[in-house]
PDB file of C-alpha atoms in Angstrom:
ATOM      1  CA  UNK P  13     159.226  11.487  64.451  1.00 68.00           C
ATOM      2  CA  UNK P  14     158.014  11.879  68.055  1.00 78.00           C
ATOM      3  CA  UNK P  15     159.220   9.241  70.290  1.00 81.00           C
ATOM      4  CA  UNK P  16     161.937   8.195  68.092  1.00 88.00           C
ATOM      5  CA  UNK P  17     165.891   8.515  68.578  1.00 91.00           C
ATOM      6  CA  UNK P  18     168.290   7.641  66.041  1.00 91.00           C
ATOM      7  CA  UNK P  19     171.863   6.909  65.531  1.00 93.00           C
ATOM      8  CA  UNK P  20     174.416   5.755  63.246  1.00 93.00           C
ATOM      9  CA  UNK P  21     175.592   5.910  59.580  1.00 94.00           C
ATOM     10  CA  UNK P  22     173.820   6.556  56.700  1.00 94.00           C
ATOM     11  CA  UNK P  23     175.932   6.760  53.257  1.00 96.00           C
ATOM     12  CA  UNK P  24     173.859   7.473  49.985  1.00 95.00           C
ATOM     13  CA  UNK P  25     175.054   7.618  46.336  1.00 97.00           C
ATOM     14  CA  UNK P  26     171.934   7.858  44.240  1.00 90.00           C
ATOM     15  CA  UNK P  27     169.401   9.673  41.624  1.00 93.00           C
ATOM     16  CA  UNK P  28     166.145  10.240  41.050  1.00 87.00           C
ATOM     17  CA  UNK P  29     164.466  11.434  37.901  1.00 91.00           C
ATOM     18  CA  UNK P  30     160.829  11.369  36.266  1.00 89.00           C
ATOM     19  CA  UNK P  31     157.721  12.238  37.396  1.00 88.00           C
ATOM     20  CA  UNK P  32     155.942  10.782  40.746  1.00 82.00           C
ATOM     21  CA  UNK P  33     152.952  10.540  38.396  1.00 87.00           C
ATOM     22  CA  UNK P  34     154.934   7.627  36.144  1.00 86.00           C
ATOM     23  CA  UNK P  35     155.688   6.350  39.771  1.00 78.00           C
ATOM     24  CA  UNK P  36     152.267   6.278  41.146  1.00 77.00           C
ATOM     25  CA  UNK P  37     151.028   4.980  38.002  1.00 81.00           C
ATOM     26  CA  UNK P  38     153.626   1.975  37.475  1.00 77.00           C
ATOM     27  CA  UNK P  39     155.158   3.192  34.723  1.00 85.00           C
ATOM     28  CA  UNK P  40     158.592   2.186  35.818  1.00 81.00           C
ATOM     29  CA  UNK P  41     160.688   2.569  32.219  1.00 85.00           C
ATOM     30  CA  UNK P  42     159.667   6.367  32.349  1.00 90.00           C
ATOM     31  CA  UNK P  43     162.016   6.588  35.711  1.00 87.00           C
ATOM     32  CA  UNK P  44     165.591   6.942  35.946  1.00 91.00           C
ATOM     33  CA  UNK P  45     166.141   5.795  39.244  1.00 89.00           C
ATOM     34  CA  UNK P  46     169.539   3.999  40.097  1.00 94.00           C
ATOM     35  CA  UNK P  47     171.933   4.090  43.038  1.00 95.00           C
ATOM     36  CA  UNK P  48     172.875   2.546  46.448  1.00 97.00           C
ATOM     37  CA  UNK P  49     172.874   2.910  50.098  1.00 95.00           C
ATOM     38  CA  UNK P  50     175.008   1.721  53.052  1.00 96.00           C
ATOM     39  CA  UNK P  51     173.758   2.078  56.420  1.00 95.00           C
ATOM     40  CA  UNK P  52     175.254   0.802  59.689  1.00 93.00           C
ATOM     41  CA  UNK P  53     175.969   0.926  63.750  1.00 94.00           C
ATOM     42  CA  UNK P  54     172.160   2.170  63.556  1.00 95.00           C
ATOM     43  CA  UNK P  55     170.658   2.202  66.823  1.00 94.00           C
ATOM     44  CA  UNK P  56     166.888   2.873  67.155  1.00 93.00           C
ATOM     45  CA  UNK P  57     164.643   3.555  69.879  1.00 91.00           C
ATOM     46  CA  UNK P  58     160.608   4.062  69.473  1.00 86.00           C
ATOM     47  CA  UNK P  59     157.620   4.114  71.590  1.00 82.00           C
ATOM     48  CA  UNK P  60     155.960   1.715  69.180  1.00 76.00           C
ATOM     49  CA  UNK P  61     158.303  -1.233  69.750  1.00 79.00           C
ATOM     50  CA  UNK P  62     159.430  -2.798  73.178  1.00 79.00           C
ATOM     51  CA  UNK P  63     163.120  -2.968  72.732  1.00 87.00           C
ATOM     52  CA  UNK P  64     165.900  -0.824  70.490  1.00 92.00           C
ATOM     53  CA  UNK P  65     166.425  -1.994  67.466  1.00 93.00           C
ATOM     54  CA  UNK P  66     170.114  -2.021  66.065  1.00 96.00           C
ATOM     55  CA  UNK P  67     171.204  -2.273  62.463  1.00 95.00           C
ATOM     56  CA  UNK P  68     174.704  -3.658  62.472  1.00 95.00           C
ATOM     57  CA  UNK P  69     174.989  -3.037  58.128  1.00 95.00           C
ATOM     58  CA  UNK P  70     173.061  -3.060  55.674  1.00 95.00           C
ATOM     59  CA  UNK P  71     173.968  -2.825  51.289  1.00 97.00           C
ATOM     60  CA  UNK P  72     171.011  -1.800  49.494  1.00 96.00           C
ATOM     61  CA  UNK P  73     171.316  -1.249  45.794  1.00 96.00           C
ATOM     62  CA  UNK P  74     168.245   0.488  43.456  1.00 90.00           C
ATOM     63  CA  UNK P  75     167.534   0.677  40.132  1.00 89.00           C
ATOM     64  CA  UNK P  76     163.426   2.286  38.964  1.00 84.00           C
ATOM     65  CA  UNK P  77     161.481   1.156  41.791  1.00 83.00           C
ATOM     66  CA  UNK P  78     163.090  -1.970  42.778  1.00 90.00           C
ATOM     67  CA  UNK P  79     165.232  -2.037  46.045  1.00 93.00           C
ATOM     68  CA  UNK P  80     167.426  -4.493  46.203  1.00 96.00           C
ATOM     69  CA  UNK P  81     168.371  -5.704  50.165  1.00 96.00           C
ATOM     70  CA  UNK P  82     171.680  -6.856  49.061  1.00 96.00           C
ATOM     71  CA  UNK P  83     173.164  -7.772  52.668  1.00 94.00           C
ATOM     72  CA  UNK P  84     171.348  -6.357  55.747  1.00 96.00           C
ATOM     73  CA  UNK P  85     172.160  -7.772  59.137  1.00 97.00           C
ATOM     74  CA  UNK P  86     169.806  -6.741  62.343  1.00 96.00           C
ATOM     75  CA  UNK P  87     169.810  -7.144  66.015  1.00 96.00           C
ATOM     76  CA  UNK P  88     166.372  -6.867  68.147  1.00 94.00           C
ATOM     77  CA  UNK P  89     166.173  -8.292  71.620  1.00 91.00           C
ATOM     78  CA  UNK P  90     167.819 -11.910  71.537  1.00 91.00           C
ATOM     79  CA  UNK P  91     167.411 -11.833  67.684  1.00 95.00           C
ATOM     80  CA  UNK P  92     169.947 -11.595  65.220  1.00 96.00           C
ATOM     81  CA  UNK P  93     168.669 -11.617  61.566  1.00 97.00           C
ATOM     82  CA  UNK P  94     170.265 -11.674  58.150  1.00 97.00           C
ATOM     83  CA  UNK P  95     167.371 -10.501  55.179  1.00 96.00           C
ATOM     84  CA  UNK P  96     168.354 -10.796  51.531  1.00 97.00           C
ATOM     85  CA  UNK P  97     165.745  -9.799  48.686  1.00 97.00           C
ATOM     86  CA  UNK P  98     163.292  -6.482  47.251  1.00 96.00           C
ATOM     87  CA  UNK P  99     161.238  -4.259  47.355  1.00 93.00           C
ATOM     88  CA  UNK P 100     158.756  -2.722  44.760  1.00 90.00           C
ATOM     89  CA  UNK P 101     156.202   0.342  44.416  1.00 85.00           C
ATOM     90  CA  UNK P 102     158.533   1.996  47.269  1.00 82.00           C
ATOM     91  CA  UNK P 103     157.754   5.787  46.039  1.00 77.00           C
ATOM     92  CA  UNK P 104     154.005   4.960  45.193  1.00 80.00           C
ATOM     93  CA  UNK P 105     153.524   3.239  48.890  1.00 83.00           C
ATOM     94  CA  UNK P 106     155.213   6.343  50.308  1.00 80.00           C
ATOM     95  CA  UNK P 107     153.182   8.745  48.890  1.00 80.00           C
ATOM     96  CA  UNK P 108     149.775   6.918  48.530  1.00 81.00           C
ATOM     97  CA  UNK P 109     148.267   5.847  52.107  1.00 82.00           C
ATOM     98  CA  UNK P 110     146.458   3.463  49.754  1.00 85.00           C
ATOM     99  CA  UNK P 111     149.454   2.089  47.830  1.00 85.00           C
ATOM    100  CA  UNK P 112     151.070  -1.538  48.430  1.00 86.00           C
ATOM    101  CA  UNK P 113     154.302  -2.142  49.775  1.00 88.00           C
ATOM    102  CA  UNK P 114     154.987  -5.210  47.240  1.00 91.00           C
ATOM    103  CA  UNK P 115     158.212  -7.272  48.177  1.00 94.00           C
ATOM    104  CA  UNK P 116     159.913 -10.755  48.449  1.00 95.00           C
ATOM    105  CA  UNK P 117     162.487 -11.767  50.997  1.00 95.00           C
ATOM    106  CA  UNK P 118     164.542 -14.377  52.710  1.00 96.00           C
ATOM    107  CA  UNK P 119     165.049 -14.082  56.311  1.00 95.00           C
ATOM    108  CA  UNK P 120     167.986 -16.032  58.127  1.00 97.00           C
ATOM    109  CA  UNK P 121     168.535 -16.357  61.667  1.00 97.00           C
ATOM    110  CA  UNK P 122     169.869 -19.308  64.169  1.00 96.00           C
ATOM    111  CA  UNK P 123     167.052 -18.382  66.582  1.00 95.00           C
ATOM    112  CA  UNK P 124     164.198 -16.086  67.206  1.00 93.00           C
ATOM    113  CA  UNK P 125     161.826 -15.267  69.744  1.00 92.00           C
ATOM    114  CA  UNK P 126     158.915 -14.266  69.308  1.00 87.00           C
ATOM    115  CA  UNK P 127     157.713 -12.707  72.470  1.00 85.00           C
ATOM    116  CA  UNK P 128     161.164 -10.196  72.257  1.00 87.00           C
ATOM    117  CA  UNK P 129     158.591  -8.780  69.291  1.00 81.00           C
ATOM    118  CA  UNK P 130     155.560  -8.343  71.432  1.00 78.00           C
ATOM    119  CA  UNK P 131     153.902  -5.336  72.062  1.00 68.00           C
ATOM    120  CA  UNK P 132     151.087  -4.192  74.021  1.00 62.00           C
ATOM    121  CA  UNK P 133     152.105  -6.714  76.790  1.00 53.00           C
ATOM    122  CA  UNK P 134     151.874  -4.830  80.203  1.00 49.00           C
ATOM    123  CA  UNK P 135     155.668  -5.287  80.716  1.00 43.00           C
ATOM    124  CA  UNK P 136     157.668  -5.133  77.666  1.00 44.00           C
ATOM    125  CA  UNK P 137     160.684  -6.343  79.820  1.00 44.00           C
ATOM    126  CA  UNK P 138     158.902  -8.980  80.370  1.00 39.00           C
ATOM    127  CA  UNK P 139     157.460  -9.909  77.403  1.00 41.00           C
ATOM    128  CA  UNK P 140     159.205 -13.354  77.253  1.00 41.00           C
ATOM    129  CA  UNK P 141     157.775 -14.305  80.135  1.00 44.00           C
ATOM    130  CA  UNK P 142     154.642 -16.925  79.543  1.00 44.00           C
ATOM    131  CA  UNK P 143     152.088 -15.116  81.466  1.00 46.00           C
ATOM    132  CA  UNK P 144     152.732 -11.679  78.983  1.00 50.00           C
ATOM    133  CA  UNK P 145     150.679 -11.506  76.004  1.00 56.00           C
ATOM    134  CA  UNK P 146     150.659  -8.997  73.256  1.00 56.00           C
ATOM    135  CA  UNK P 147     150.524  -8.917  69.090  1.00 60.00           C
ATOM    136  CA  UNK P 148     152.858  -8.551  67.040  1.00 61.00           C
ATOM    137  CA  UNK P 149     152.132  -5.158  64.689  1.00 62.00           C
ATOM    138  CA  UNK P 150     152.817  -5.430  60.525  1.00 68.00           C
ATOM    139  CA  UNK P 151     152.980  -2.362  58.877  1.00 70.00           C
ATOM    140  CA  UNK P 152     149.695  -1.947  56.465  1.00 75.00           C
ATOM    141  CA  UNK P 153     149.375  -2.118  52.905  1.00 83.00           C
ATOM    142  CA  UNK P 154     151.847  -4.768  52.636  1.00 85.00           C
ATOM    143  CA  UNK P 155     151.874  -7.052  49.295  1.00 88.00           C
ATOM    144  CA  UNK P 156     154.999  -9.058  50.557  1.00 89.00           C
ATOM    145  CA  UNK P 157     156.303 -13.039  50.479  1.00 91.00           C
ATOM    146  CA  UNK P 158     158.933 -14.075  53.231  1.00 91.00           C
ATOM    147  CA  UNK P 159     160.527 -17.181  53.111  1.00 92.00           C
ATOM    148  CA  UNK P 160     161.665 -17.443  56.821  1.00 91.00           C
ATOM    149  CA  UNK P 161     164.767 -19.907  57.521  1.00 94.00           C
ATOM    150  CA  UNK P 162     165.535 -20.705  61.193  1.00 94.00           C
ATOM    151  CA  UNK P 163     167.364 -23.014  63.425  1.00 95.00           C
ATOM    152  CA  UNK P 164     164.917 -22.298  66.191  1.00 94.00           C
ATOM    153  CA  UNK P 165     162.130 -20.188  66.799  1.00 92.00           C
ATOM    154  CA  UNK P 166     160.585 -20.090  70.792  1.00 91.00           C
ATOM    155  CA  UNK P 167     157.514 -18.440  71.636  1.00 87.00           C
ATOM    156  CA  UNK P 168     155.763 -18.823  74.837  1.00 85.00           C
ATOM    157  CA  UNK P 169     158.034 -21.584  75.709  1.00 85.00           C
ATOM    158  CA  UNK P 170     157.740 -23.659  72.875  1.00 91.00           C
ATOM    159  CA  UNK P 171     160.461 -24.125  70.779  1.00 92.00           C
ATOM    160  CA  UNK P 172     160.321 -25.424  67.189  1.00 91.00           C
ATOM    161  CA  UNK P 173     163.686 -26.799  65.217  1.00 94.00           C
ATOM    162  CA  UNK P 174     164.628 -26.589  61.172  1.00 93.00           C
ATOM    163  CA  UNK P 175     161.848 -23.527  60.745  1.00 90.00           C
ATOM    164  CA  UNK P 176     161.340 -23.062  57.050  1.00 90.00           C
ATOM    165  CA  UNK P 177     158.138 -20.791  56.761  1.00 86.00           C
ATOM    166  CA  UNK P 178     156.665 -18.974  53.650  1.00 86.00           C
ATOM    167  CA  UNK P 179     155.090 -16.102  54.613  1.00 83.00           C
ATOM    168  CA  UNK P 180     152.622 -14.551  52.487  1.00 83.00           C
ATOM    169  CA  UNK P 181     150.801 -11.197  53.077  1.00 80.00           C
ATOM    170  CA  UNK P 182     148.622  -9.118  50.776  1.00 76.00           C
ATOM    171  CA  UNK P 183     147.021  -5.580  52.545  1.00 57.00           C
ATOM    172  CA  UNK P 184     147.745  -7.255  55.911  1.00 50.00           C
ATOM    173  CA  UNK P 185     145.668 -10.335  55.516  1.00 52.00           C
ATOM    174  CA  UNK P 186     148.347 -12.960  55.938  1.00 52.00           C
ATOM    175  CA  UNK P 187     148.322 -16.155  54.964  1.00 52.00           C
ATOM    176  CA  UNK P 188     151.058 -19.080  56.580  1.00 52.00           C
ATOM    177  CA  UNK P 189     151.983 -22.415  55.477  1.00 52.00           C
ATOM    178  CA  UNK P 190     151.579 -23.986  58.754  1.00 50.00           C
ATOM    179  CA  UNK P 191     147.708 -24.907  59.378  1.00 43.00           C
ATOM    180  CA  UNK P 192     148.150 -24.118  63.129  1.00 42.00           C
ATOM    181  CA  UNK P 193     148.831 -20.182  62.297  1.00 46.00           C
ATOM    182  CA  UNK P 194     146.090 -19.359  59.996  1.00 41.00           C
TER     183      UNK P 194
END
């Protein structure tokens, strides 16, 4: 991918076999999918986010079209973030622009901040900085549930203790727990 630059490990140990038209279609028991990765010292650097992102491990184990994230530990900016759960309609989503990207997750992580995830600020080394804005980008097509659990999340100089946040997304329209965010 342009404007991408990858490194690291990737070890795979899996197989696939059935049709992508039992895949597409949901019929899961046709598949014979099982198998497991291990990825780690990933370093990533893209033109579509502000800082590199770097994978320090991560177990994932898969059986049909369920992805498990059994352990998956990731660094981004001032972030370090543990994410246990799974994913499901992985081969539909990939090969359908249409398709849903369904999933449920627990994210860990003693503290975030939010502006290190900012884009489309004018600096993105400054993006912490209060007088920065910018969004923060979701993939589309996403049919996902996140149950976010941190010590402390800052954004624009706020800072909010004992986060517990359920996250709920369907196609991109997101829907939070907390009045003040929807």
């Amino acid at each position: 991918m342009d404007g991408t630059n990858v490194d690291g490990f990737i070890h795979t140990d899996f197989s696939l076999k059935g049709l992508q038209s039992d895949a597409t279609g949901g019929r899961y028991a046709r598949l014979h999918n099982s198998g497991r990765i291990n990825i780690g010292k990933i370093q990533v650097q893209t033109d579509l986010l502000p800082q590199p992102i770097a994978i320090k491990s991560g177990d994932f184990s898969f059986h049909q079209e369920k992805m498990n994230f059994d352990r998956f530990l990731v660094n981004y900016g001032r972030n370090s973030i543990s994410v246990k759960g799974y994913m499901n309609n992985i081969i539909n989503y990939l090969t359908n622009s249409n398709a849903a990207l369904q999933g449920q997750f627990t994210l860990n992580s003693k503290k975030i901040t939010v502006d290190d995830f900012m884009v489309f600020a004018n600096n993105p080394s400054a993006a912490s900085s209060s007088s920065e804005t910018g969004v923060v980008l979701l993939p589309k097509n996403l049919d996902v549930q996140v149950l976010g659990l941190v010590n402390n999340v800052s954004y624009n100089n706020m800072n909010i203790r004992d986060f517990k946040e359920i996250y709920r997304s369907k196609k991109a329209n997101w829907r939070s727990t907390i009045p003040l965010l929807n």
